[in-house]
mmCIF file of C-alpha atoms and ligand atoms in Angstrom:
data_model
loop_
_atom_site.group_PDB
_atom_site.id
_atom_site.type_symbol
_atom_site.label_atom_id
_atom_site.label_comp_id
_atom_site.label_asym_id
_atom_site.label_seq_id
_atom_site.Cartn_x
_atom_site.Cartn_y
_atom_site.Cartn_z
ATOM 1 C CA MET A 1328 0.000 0.000 0.000
ATOM 2 C CA SER A 1329 2.733 2.443 0.859
ATOM 3 C CA HIS A 1330 4.628 1.755 -2.329
ATOM 4 C CA PHE A 1331 2.326 3.243 -4.907
ATOM 5 C CA LYS A 1332 3.908 5.679 -7.283
ATOM 6 C CA ALA A 1333 3.105 9.288 -7.860
ATOM 7 C CA PRO A 1334 1.908 9.931 -11.428
ATOM 8 C CA PRO A 1335 4.776 10.466 -13.885
ATOM 9 C CA ILE A 1336 5.761 14.123 -13.956
ATOM 10 C CA ALA A 1337 8.355 15.914 -15.998
ATOM 11 C CA PRO A 1338 10.866 17.765 -13.781
ATOM 12 C CA SER A 1339 10.135 20.896 -15.818
ATOM 13 C CA GLU A 1340 6.564 20.751 -14.587
ATOM 14 C CA ILE A 1341 7.553 20.320 -10.965
ATOM 15 C CA THR A 1342 9.877 23.195 -10.438
ATOM 16 C CA PRO A 1343 7.878 26.438 -10.313
ATOM 17 C CA GLU A 1344 5.146 25.395 -7.885
ATOM 18 C CA ARG A 1345 7.401 23.324 -5.681
ATOM 19 C CA VAL A 1346 9.839 26.185 -5.441
ATOM 20 C CA TRP A 1347 6.993 28.560 -4.786
ATOM 21 C CA LEU A 1348 5.586 26.535 -1.922
ATOM 22 C CA ALA A 1349 8.982 25.706 -0.485
ATOM 23 C CA ARG A 1350 10.053 29.333 -0.622
ATOM 24 C CA ARG A 1351 6.878 30.348 1.132
ATOM 25 C CA ARG A 1352 7.675 27.898 3.926
ATOM 26 C CA TRP A 1353 11.212 29.166 4.345
ATOM 27 C CA MET A 1354 9.852 32.663 4.495
ATOM 28 C CA GLN A 1355 7.522 31.675 7.296
ATOM 29 C CA GLN A 1356 10.228 29.883 9.208
ATOM 30 C CA LEU A 1357 12.530 32.839 8.842
ATOM 31 C CA GLY A 1358 9.783 35.091 10.117
ATOM 32 C CA VAL A 1359 9.687 37.103 6.914
ATOM 33 C CA GLY A 1360 6.295 38.686 6.345
ATOM 34 C CA ALA A 1361 4.182 38.286 3.238
ATOM 35 C CA VAL A 1362 5.311 41.704 2.003
ATOM 36 C CA ALA A 1363 8.886 40.564 1.529
ATOM 37 C CA LEU A 1364 8.175 38.034 -1.151
ATOM 38 C CA GLY A 1365 11.164 38.972 -3.280
ATOM 39 C CA THR A 1366 14.282 36.990 -2.469
ATOM 40 C CA GLY A 1367 16.311 40.199 -2.281
ATOM 41 C CA GLY A 1368 19.244 38.610 -4.054
ATOM 42 C CA LEU A 1369 19.415 35.750 -1.586
ATOM 43 C CA SER A 1370 19.582 32.529 -3.542
ATOM 44 C CA LEU A 1371 17.078 29.807 -2.764
ATOM 45 C CA ARG A 1372 19.935 27.499 -1.835
ATOM 46 C CA ALA A 1373 21.242 29.999 0.690
ATOM 47 C CA MET A 1374 17.786 30.404 2.135
ATOM 48 C CA ALA A 1375 17.380 26.672 2.430
ATOM 49 C CA GLN A 1376 20.614 26.424 4.365
ATOM 50 C CA SER A 1377 19.646 29.179 6.726
ATOM 51 C CA ALA A 1378 16.152 27.773 7.340
ATOM 52 C CA PRO A 1379 15.783 26.213 10.780
ATOM 53 C CA ALA A 1380 14.893 22.547 11.022
ATOM 54 C CA ALA A 1381 11.201 21.911 10.627
ATOM 55 C CA SER A 1382 9.442 22.097 13.966
ATOM 56 C CA GLY A 1383 6.040 22.947 15.306
ATOM 57 C CA LEU A 1384 2.624 21.774 14.263
ATOM 58 C CA PHE A 1385 2.443 23.243 10.814
ATOM 59 C CA ALA A 1386 6.018 22.962 9.656
ATOM 60 C CA ALA A 1387 4.697 20.135 7.524
ATOM 61 C CA LYS A 1388 7.056 18.539 5.059
ATOM 62 C CA PRO A 1389 5.791 18.179 1.510
ATOM 63 C CA ASN A 1390 5.330 14.476 0.847
ATOM 64 C CA PRO A 1391 6.522 13.952 -2.740
ATOM 65 C CA VAL A 1392 4.271 10.910 -3.129
ATOM 66 C CA TYR A 1393 1.185 13.055 -2.740
ATOM 67 C CA GLN A 1394 1.659 16.033 -4.974
ATOM 68 C CA ILE A 1395 0.005 17.102 -8.141
ATOM 69 C CA MET A 1396 2.011 19.441 -10.238
ATOM 70 C CA GLU A 1397 -0.507 22.127 -10.847
ATOM 71 C CA LYS A 1398 -0.549 25.632 -9.525
ATOM 72 C CA PRO A 1399 -2.382 25.598 -6.191
ATOM 73 C CA THR A 1400 -5.596 27.596 -6.122
ATOM 74 C CA SER A 1401 -5.069 30.884 -4.287
ATOM 75 C CA GLU A 1402 -5.504 30.867 -0.525
ATOM 76 C CA LYS A 1403 -8.180 33.533 -0.997
ATOM 77 C CA ASP A 1404 -10.284 31.322 -3.283
ATOM 78 C CA ILE A 1405 -9.793 28.226 -1.112
ATOM 79 C CA THR A 1406 -11.027 30.139 1.924
ATOM 80 C CA SER A 1407 -13.830 32.210 0.372
ATOM 81 C CA TYR A 1408 -15.487 29.889 -2.168
ATOM 82 C CA ASN A 1409 -16.803 27.022 -0.057
ATOM 83 C CA ASN A 1410 -19.552 24.512 0.466
ATOM 84 C CA PHE A 1411 -20.470 24.186 4.126
ATOM 85 C CA TYR A 1412 -24.244 24.127 4.350
ATOM 86 C CA GLU A 1413 -24.263 24.516 8.137
ATOM 87 C CA PHE A 1414 -23.473 28.161 7.375
ATOM 88 C CA GLY A 1415 -25.729 28.579 4.348
ATOM 89 C CA THR A 1416 -25.883 27.393 0.751
ATOM 90 C CA GLY A 1417 -24.087 30.383 -0.797
ATOM 91 C CA LYS A 1418 -20.393 30.034 -1.664
ATOM 92 C CA SER A 1419 -19.490 33.019 0.507
ATOM 93 C CA ASP A 1420 -21.719 32.070 3.448
ATOM 94 C CA PRO A 1421 -19.054 29.860 5.085
ATOM 95 C CA SER A 1422 -16.364 32.559 5.019
ATOM 96 C CA ASN A 1423 -18.892 35.120 6.252
ATOM 97 C CA TYR A 1424 -20.392 33.080 9.089
ATOM 98 C CA ALA A 1425 -18.092 30.210 10.075
ATOM 99 C CA GLY A 1426 -16.090 32.477 12.381
ATOM 100 C CA ALA A 1427 -18.801 31.913 15.007
ATOM 101 C CA MET A 1428 -18.119 28.166 15.182
ATOM 102 C CA LYS A 1429 -16.289 27.172 18.390
ATOM 103 C CA THR A 1430 -13.347 24.906 17.538
ATOM 104 C CA SER A 1431 -11.770 24.726 20.979
ATOM 105 C CA PRO A 1432 -12.173 22.730 23.133
ATOM 106 C CA TRP A 1433 -12.862 19.949 20.616
ATOM 107 C CA LYS A 1434 -13.115 16.207 21.087
ATOM 108 C CA VAL A 1435 -13.448 13.459 18.515
ATOM 109 C CA ILE A 1436 -15.204 10.259 19.559
ATOM 110 C CA VAL A 1437 -14.026 7.104 17.796
ATOM 111 C CA GLU A 1438 -16.386 4.195 18.472
ATOM 112 C CA GLY A 1439 -18.341 1.265 17.044
ATOM 113 C CA GLU A 1440 -16.619 -1.804 15.640
ATOM 114 C CA VAL A 1441 -13.233 -1.144 17.240
ATOM 115 C CA ALA A 1442 -11.336 -3.010 19.952
ATOM 116 C CA LYS A 1443 -10.213 0.235 21.595
ATOM 117 C CA PRO A 1444 -12.887 2.937 21.423
ATOM 118 C CA ARG A 1445 -11.507 6.264 22.502
ATOM 119 C CA THR A 1446 -12.276 9.940 22.724
ATOM 120 C CA PHE A 1447 -9.408 12.033 21.415
ATOM 121 C CA ASP A 1448 -8.687 15.613 22.241
ATOM 122 C CA ILE A 1449 -7.989 17.576 19.068
ATOM 123 C CA ASP A 1450 -4.538 18.547 20.383
ATOM 124 C CA ASP A 1451 -3.622 14.878 20.710
ATOM 125 C CA LEU A 1452 -4.871 14.179 17.196
ATOM 126 C CA ARG A 1453 -2.655 16.956 15.865
ATOM 127 C CA LYS A 1454 0.330 15.178 17.427
ATOM 128 C CA LEU A 1455 -0.566 11.633 16.439
ATOM 129 C CA ALA A 1456 1.652 11.665 13.344
ATOM 130 C CA PRO A 1457 3.970 14.128 11.630
ATOM 131 C CA MET A 1458 2.055 16.644 9.521
ATOM 132 C CA GLU A 1459 2.597 16.280 5.809
ATOM 133 C CA GLU A 1460 1.779 18.749 3.100
ATOM 134 C CA ARG A 1461 -0.122 17.043 0.310
ATOM 135 C CA VAL A 1462 -1.375 18.857 -2.739
ATOM 136 C CA TYR A 1463 -4.702 17.307 -3.750
ATOM 137 C CA ARG A 1464 -7.409 18.199 -6.219
ATOM 138 C CA LEU A 1465 -10.841 18.751 -4.739
ATOM 139 C CA ARG A 1466 -13.533 18.188 -7.361
ATOM 140 C CA CYS A 1467 -17.051 19.235 -6.410
ATOM 141 C CA VAL A 1468 -20.081 17.460 -7.864
ATOM 142 C CA GLU A 1469 -21.064 20.939 -9.116
ATOM 143 C CA ALA A 1470 -18.252 20.620 -11.720
ATOM 144 C CA TRP A 1471 -15.759 23.072 -10.250
ATOM 145 C CA SER A 1472 -12.433 22.151 -8.732
ATOM 146 C CA MET A 1473 -9.491 23.469 -6.779
ATOM 147 C CA VAL A 1474 -5.903 22.442 -6.083
ATOM 148 C CA ILE A 1475 -5.260 22.603 -2.344
ATOM 149 C CA PRO A 1476 -2.082 22.244 -0.254
ATOM 150 C CA TRP A 1477 -3.509 20.405 2.744
ATOM 151 C CA GLU A 1478 -1.648 19.545 5.958
ATOM 152 C CA GLY A 1479 -2.341 16.396 7.875
ATOM 153 C CA TYR A 1480 -1.719 12.666 7.698
ATOM 154 C CA SER A 1481 -3.394 9.457 6.565
ATOM 155 C CA LEU A 1482 -6.626 8.535 8.336
ATOM 156 C CA SER A 1483 -5.283 4.976 8.583
ATOM 157 C CA THR A 1484 -2.837 6.191 11.267
ATOM 158 C CA LEU A 1485 -5.747 7.024 13.551
ATOM 159 C CA LEU A 1486 -7.725 3.900 12.686
ATOM 160 C CA LYS A 1487 -4.817 1.605 13.522
ATOM 161 C CA GLN A 1488 -4.784 3.076 17.050
ATOM 162 C CA VAL A 1489 -8.364 2.017 17.748
ATOM 163 C CA GLU A 1490 -8.023 -1.437 16.135
ATOM 164 C CA PRO A 1491 -11.054 -1.987 13.881
ATOM 165 C CA THR A 1492 -12.697 -5.392 14.437
ATOM 166 C CA SER A 1493 -13.320 -7.894 11.642
ATOM 167 C CA ARG A 1494 -16.920 -6.649 11.501
ATOM 168 C CA ALA A 1495 -15.832 -3.095 10.638
ATOM 169 C CA LYS A 1496 -16.864 -2.849 6.972
ATOM 170 C CA TYR A 1497 -17.668 0.859 6.828
ATOM 171 C CA ILE A 1498 -16.829 4.111 8.523
ATOM 172 C CA GLU A 1499 -19.184 6.948 9.335
ATOM 173 C CA PHE A 1500 -18.165 10.564 9.922
ATOM 174 C CA VAL A 1501 -20.518 12.691 11.988
ATOM 175 C CA THR A 1502 -19.890 16.415 11.818
ATOM 176 C CA ALA A 1503 -20.538 19.268 14.223
ATOM 177 C CA VAL A 1504 -23.895 20.836 15.008
ATOM 178 C CA GLN A 1505 -23.656 24.074 16.989
ATOM 179 C CA PRO A 1506 -27.097 25.658 17.294
ATOM 180 C CA GLY A 1507 -26.700 29.397 17.565
ATOM 181 C CA ASN A 1508 -23.370 29.400 15.728
ATOM 182 C CA MET A 1509 -24.527 27.917 12.431
ATOM 183 C CA PRO A 1510 -27.156 29.973 10.603
ATOM 184 C CA GLY A 1511 -27.545 27.277 7.925
ATOM 185 C CA LEU A 1512 -29.085 24.838 10.407
ATOM 186 C CA ALA A 1513 -32.349 26.769 10.004
ATOM 187 C CA ASP A 1514 -32.614 25.367 6.464
ATOM 188 C CA ARG A 1515 -33.962 21.872 6.828
ATOM 189 C CA ILE A 1516 -32.403 20.714 3.519
ATOM 190 C CA ILE A 1517 -30.165 18.377 5.463
ATOM 191 C CA ASP A 1518 -31.291 16.326 8.434
ATOM 192 C CA TRP A 1519 -28.456 17.578 10.659
ATOM 193 C CA PRO A 1520 -25.833 16.518 11.506
ATOM 194 C CA TYR A 1521 -24.182 16.227 8.101
ATOM 195 C CA VAL A 1522 -22.997 12.619 7.862
ATOM 196 C CA GLU A 1523 -20.509 11.062 5.458
ATOM 197 C CA GLY A 1524 -19.078 7.595 5.064
ATOM 198 C CA LEU A 1525 -16.616 5.333 3.306
ATOM 199 C CA ARG A 1526 -15.997 1.651 2.920
ATOM 200 C CA ILE A 1527 -13.258 0.515 5.303
ATOM 201 C CA ASP A 1528 -10.733 -0.207 2.529
ATOM 202 C CA GLU A 1529 -11.307 3.285 1.147
ATOM 203 C CA ALA A 1530 -10.762 4.723 4.607
ATOM 204 C CA MET A 1531 -7.540 2.734 5.033
ATOM 205 C CA ASN A 1532 -6.132 3.809 1.657
ATOM 206 C CA PRO A 1533 -3.156 6.073 2.378
ATOM 207 C CA LEU A 1534 -4.596 8.807 0.122
ATOM 208 C CA THR A 1535 -7.487 9.325 2.545
ATOM 209 C CA MET A 1536 -6.295 12.157 4.704
ATOM 210 C CA LEU A 1537 -7.177 13.718 8.032
ATOM 211 C CA VAL A 1538 -6.697 17.434 7.479
ATOM 212 C CA PHE A 1539 -5.741 20.009 10.122
ATOM 213 C CA GLY A 1540 -4.321 22.808 8.022
ATOM 214 C CA LEU A 1541 -3.875 24.369 4.620
ATOM 215 C CA TYR A 1542 -1.251 26.652 3.156
ATOM 216 C CA GLY A 1543 0.866 26.080 6.237
ATOM 217 C CA LYS A 1544 -1.752 27.445 8.612
ATOM 218 C CA THR A 1545 -4.375 26.040 10.939
ATOM 219 C CA LEU A 1546 -7.436 25.035 8.937
ATOM 220 C CA PRO A 1547 -9.810 28.005 8.647
ATOM 221 C CA ASN A 1548 -13.298 27.345 10.041
ATOM 222 C CA GLN A 1549 -14.938 27.583 6.614
ATOM 223 C CA ASP A 1550 -12.720 24.740 5.365
ATOM 224 C CA GLY A 1551 -13.714 22.412 8.187
ATOM 225 C CA ALA A 1552 -11.750 23.310 11.318
ATOM 226 C CA PRO A 1553 -10.427 21.861 13.434
ATOM 227 C CA MET A 1554 -10.371 18.551 11.513
ATOM 228 C CA ARG A 1555 -11.887 17.267 8.281
ATOM 229 C CA VAL A 1556 -11.216 14.490 5.840
ATOM 230 C CA ALA A 1557 -9.968 14.787 2.266
ATOM 231 C CA VAL A 1558 -10.771 11.903 -0.079
ATOM 232 C CA PRO A 1559 -9.265 13.154 -3.314
ATOM 233 C CA TRP A 1560 -10.717 10.622 -5.792
ATOM 234 C CA LYS A 1561 -14.316 11.306 -4.741
ATOM 235 C CA TYR A 1562 -16.643 14.230 -5.226
ATOM 236 C CA GLY A 1563 -16.073 16.933 -2.617
ATOM 237 C CA PHE A 1564 -19.176 16.126 -0.601
ATOM 238 C CA LYS A 1565 -17.555 12.867 0.581
ATOM 239 C CA SER A 1566 -15.004 14.924 2.538
ATOM 240 C CA GLY A 1567 -16.848 15.791 5.751
ATOM 241 C CA LYS A 1568 -15.830 18.932 7.617
ATOM 242 C CA SER A 1569 -15.555 19.665 11.341
ATOM 243 C CA ILE A 1570 -15.791 16.037 12.424
ATOM 244 C CA VAL A 1571 -16.882 15.199 15.974
ATOM 245 C CA LYS A 1572 -17.459 11.467 15.732
ATOM 246 C CA ILE A 1573 -16.040 8.563 13.743
ATOM 247 C CA ARG A 1574 -18.006 5.329 13.911
ATOM 248 C CA LEU A 1575 -16.903 1.994 12.465
ATOM 249 C CA THR A 1576 -19.902 -0.036 11.344
ATOM 250 C CA GLU A 1577 -20.911 -3.343 9.854
ATOM 251 C CA LYS A 1578 -23.629 -1.827 7.645
ATOM 252 C CA GLN A 1579 -23.257 0.906 5.060
ATOM 253 C CA PRO A 1580 -24.049 4.179 6.836
ATOM 254 C CA VAL A 1581 -26.921 6.366 5.689
ATOM 255 C CA THR A 1582 -25.124 9.485 4.536
ATOM 256 C CA SER A 1583 -26.572 12.949 3.978
ATOM 257 C CA TRP A 1584 -26.662 13.383 0.186
ATOM 258 C CA PRO A 1585 -28.000 9.963 -0.876
ATOM 259 C CA LYS A 1586 -30.642 10.442 1.827
ATOM 260 C CA ILE A 1587 -31.741 13.770 0.315
ATOM 261 C CA ALA A 1588 -31.641 12.738 -3.352
ATOM 262 C CA PRO A 1589 -30.800 9.061 -3.945
ATOM 263 C CA THR A 1590 -31.189 9.356 -7.721
ATOM 264 C CA GLU A 1591 -28.613 12.168 -7.860
ATOM 265 C CA TYR A 1592 -26.050 11.191 -5.224
ATOM 266 C CA ALA A 1593 -24.961 7.706 -4.296
ATOM 267 C CA PHE A 1594 -22.745 6.367 -1.535
ATOM 268 C CA TYR A 1595 -19.583 5.877 -3.607
ATOM 269 C CA ALA A 1596 -19.464 9.221 -5.453
ATOM 270 C CA ASN A 1597 -16.209 8.424 -7.198
ATOM 271 C CA VAL A 1598 -15.271 11.152 -9.654
ATOM 272 C CA ASN A 1599 -16.281 9.677 -13.021
ATOM 273 C CA PRO A 1600 -16.498 11.774 -16.187
ATOM 274 C CA LYS A 1601 -18.539 9.025 -17.861
ATOM 275 C CA VAL A 1602 -21.384 9.007 -15.383
ATOM 276 C CA PRO A 1603 -23.248 12.323 -15.646
ATOM 277 C CA HIS A 1604 -25.231 13.762 -12.804
ATOM 278 C CA PRO A 1605 -28.909 13.457 -13.871
ATOM 279 C CA ARG A 1606 -29.055 17.224 -14.386
ATOM 280 C CA TRP A 1607 -25.591 18.006 -15.791
ATOM 281 C CA SER A 1608 -22.448 16.536 -17.308
ATOM 282 C CA GLN A 1609 -19.441 15.501 -15.225
ATOM 283 C CA ALA A 1610 -17.098 15.363 -18.245
ATOM 284 C CA THR A 1611 -15.333 18.676 -17.615
ATOM 285 C CA GLU A 1612 -14.686 21.009 -14.711
ATOM 286 C CA ARG A 1613 -14.007 24.666 -14.061
ATOM 287 C CA ARG A 1614 -10.819 25.287 -12.104
ATOM 288 C CA ILE A 1615 -11.634 28.044 -9.612
ATOM 289 C CA GLY A 1616 -9.472 31.123 -10.049
ATOM 290 C CA SER A 1617 -8.210 30.200 -13.500
ATOM 291 C CA GLY A 1618 -9.883 33.245 -15.019
ATOM 292 C CA PHE A 1619 -13.011 33.919 -17.000
ATOM 293 C CA PHE A 1620 -11.583 32.910 -20.368
ATOM 294 C CA ALA A 1621 -9.709 29.847 -19.163
ATOM 295 C CA PRO A 1622 -10.904 26.684 -20.886
ATOM 296 C CA ARG A 1623 -12.654 24.071 -18.802
ATOM 297 C CA VAL A 1624 -10.445 21.085 -18.108
ATOM 298 C CA ASP A 1625 -11.352 17.457 -18.719
ATOM 299 C CA THR A 1626 -12.364 15.634 -15.587
ATOM 300 C CA LEU A 1627 -10.175 12.612 -14.946
ATOM 301 C CA MET A 1628 -11.397 9.189 -13.877
ATOM 302 C CA TYR A 1629 -11.092 8.984 -10.086
ATOM 303 C CA ASN A 1630 -10.028 12.629 -10.252
ATOM 304 C CA GLY A 1631 -6.606 11.543 -11.538
ATOM 305 C CA TYR A 1632 -5.961 8.943 -8.819
ATOM 306 C CA ALA A 1633 -6.937 5.841 -10.838
ATOM 307 C CA GLU A 1634 -3.549 4.204 -10.432
ATOM 308 C CA GLN A 1635 -3.899 4.305 -6.656
ATOM 309 C CA VAL A 1636 -7.587 3.446 -6.248
ATOM 310 C CA ALA A 1637 -9.075 1.725 -9.333
ATOM 311 C CA ALA A 1638 -8.360 -1.719 -7.825
ATOM 312 C CA LEU A 1639 -10.743 -0.949 -4.950
ATOM 313 C CA TYR A 1640 -13.666 -1.068 -7.392
ATOM 314 C CA GLN A 1641 -12.752 -4.051 -9.527
ATOM 315 C CA GLY A 1642 -15.838 -5.994 -10.519
ATOM 316 C CA MET A 1643 -18.247 -3.266 -9.430
ATOM 317 C CA ASP A 1644 -20.734 -1.745 -11.857
ATOM 318 C CA LEU A 1645 -19.757 1.922 -11.664
ATOM 319 C CA ARG A 1646 -23.027 3.031 -13.257
ATOM 320 C CA LYS A 1647 -25.008 1.350 -10.513
ATOM 321 C CA ASN A 1648 -22.544 2.251 -7.781
ATOM 322 C CA PHE A 1649 -22.065 5.867 -8.872
HETATM 323 N N1 MTE B 2721 -20.006 19.279 7.428
HETATM 324 C C1 MTE B 2721 -19.994 19.509 6.107
HETATM 325 N N2 MTE B 2721 -18.979 19.009 5.365
HETATM 326 C C2 MTE B 2721 -18.945 19.239 4.027
HETATM 327 C C3 MTE B 2721 -19.971 19.978 3.378
HETATM 328 C C4 MTE B 2721 -21.032 20.488 4.198
HETATM 329 O O1 MTE B 2721 -21.974 21.158 3.721
HETATM 330 N N3 MTE B 2721 -20.989 20.247 5.546
HETATM 331 N N4 MTE B 2721 -19.917 20.178 2.017
HETATM 332 C C5 MTE B 2721 -19.119 19.239 1.212
HETATM 333 C C6 MTE B 2721 -18.921 19.661 -0.173
HETATM 334 S S1 MTE B 2721 -20.277 19.560 -1.206
HETATM 335 C C7 MTE B 2721 -17.702 20.017 -0.677
HETATM 336 S S2 MTE B 2721 -17.484 20.320 -2.337
HETATM 337 C C8 MTE B 2721 -16.525 20.187 0.221
HETATM 338 C C9 MTE B 2721 -15.968 21.583 0.032
HETATM 339 O O2 MTE B 2721 -14.796 21.802 0.781
HETATM 340 P P1 MTE B 2721 -14.101 23.247 0.733
HETATM 341 O O3 MTE B 2721 -15.167 24.289 0.899
HETATM 342 O O4 MTE B 2721 -13.088 23.266 1.823
HETATM 343 O O5 MTE B 2721 -13.466 23.376 -0.615
HETATM 344 O O6 MTE B 2721 -16.863 20.009 1.595
HETATM 345 C C10 MTE B 2721 -17.761 18.939 1.863
HETATM 346 N N5 MTE B 2721 -17.897 18.743 3.300
HETATM 347 MO MO1 MO B 2722 -19.463 19.612 -3.423
#
């Protein structure tokens, strides 16, 4: 599992964005503010040598296995164009209202089909494994996408601690409900709390990530603070935000979107350009922030992660299990 390869990438494609992100990190570690983005004649090599050793929660190291070599979407777009219905259905509602959500103290209950059920404090979860920076695509069912430098580690690290039993076939993520702090709860579109789920082998795949930060900073509330999942080969709605409970189950959990509209959203929700949503095509996507005249890009099977995950669905009818 840990030996899968990153997609083949020409070194010429890697350089600019890797340098850009790495330089940004050195700048942070050196305490240089965002204003001083020029290198001022200091070579990148010199800066690298003078950078202190990585330390602290969000000095995450880029994991080269989990990178896609596309320009990350701007921090502004990632934090102001969101889906988080607890705060409203508009794209700017989460950035406008999520500030009211209380993210500390925060506990995460892990229970169900596990030998060692446990309630974790969020601070302990942040320390459970070294933070890695992984650049993933997030592809929304609404046919837009972003490229996001997340910080966190594989969900499997947490699951191994609680020892799933042999009856654990699925995993359910229950997300926060804070009456008074979440204006979107007044809309009864969703039977709150928002619930998501995966099959256990999907949850154990190293790509499935517990996320605590982005762009080298603590996760903003609108992106799912203090902890969310990122499942990069599935439509964005599979990645539950602001998780308070993780339950291992024998039966497939009833998750929010298939419950609302079973003909439009199914449990698997793997990104698949060949299976259209009943009301629109999934063949192409609009990359947020790429500009008004930028062409739409072709949507890739499993969002580009086929090599890592296609085997999980061998023998399944992907039109039935969409
Ligand atoms: N709790 C919760 N999690 C959620 C949602 C939500 O409404 N509530 N929306 C989902 C959808 S549809 C998408 S596309 C992604 C968006 O994540 P982002 O806003 O950080 O890009 O979050 C997912 N997780
Ligand atoms: Mo979405």
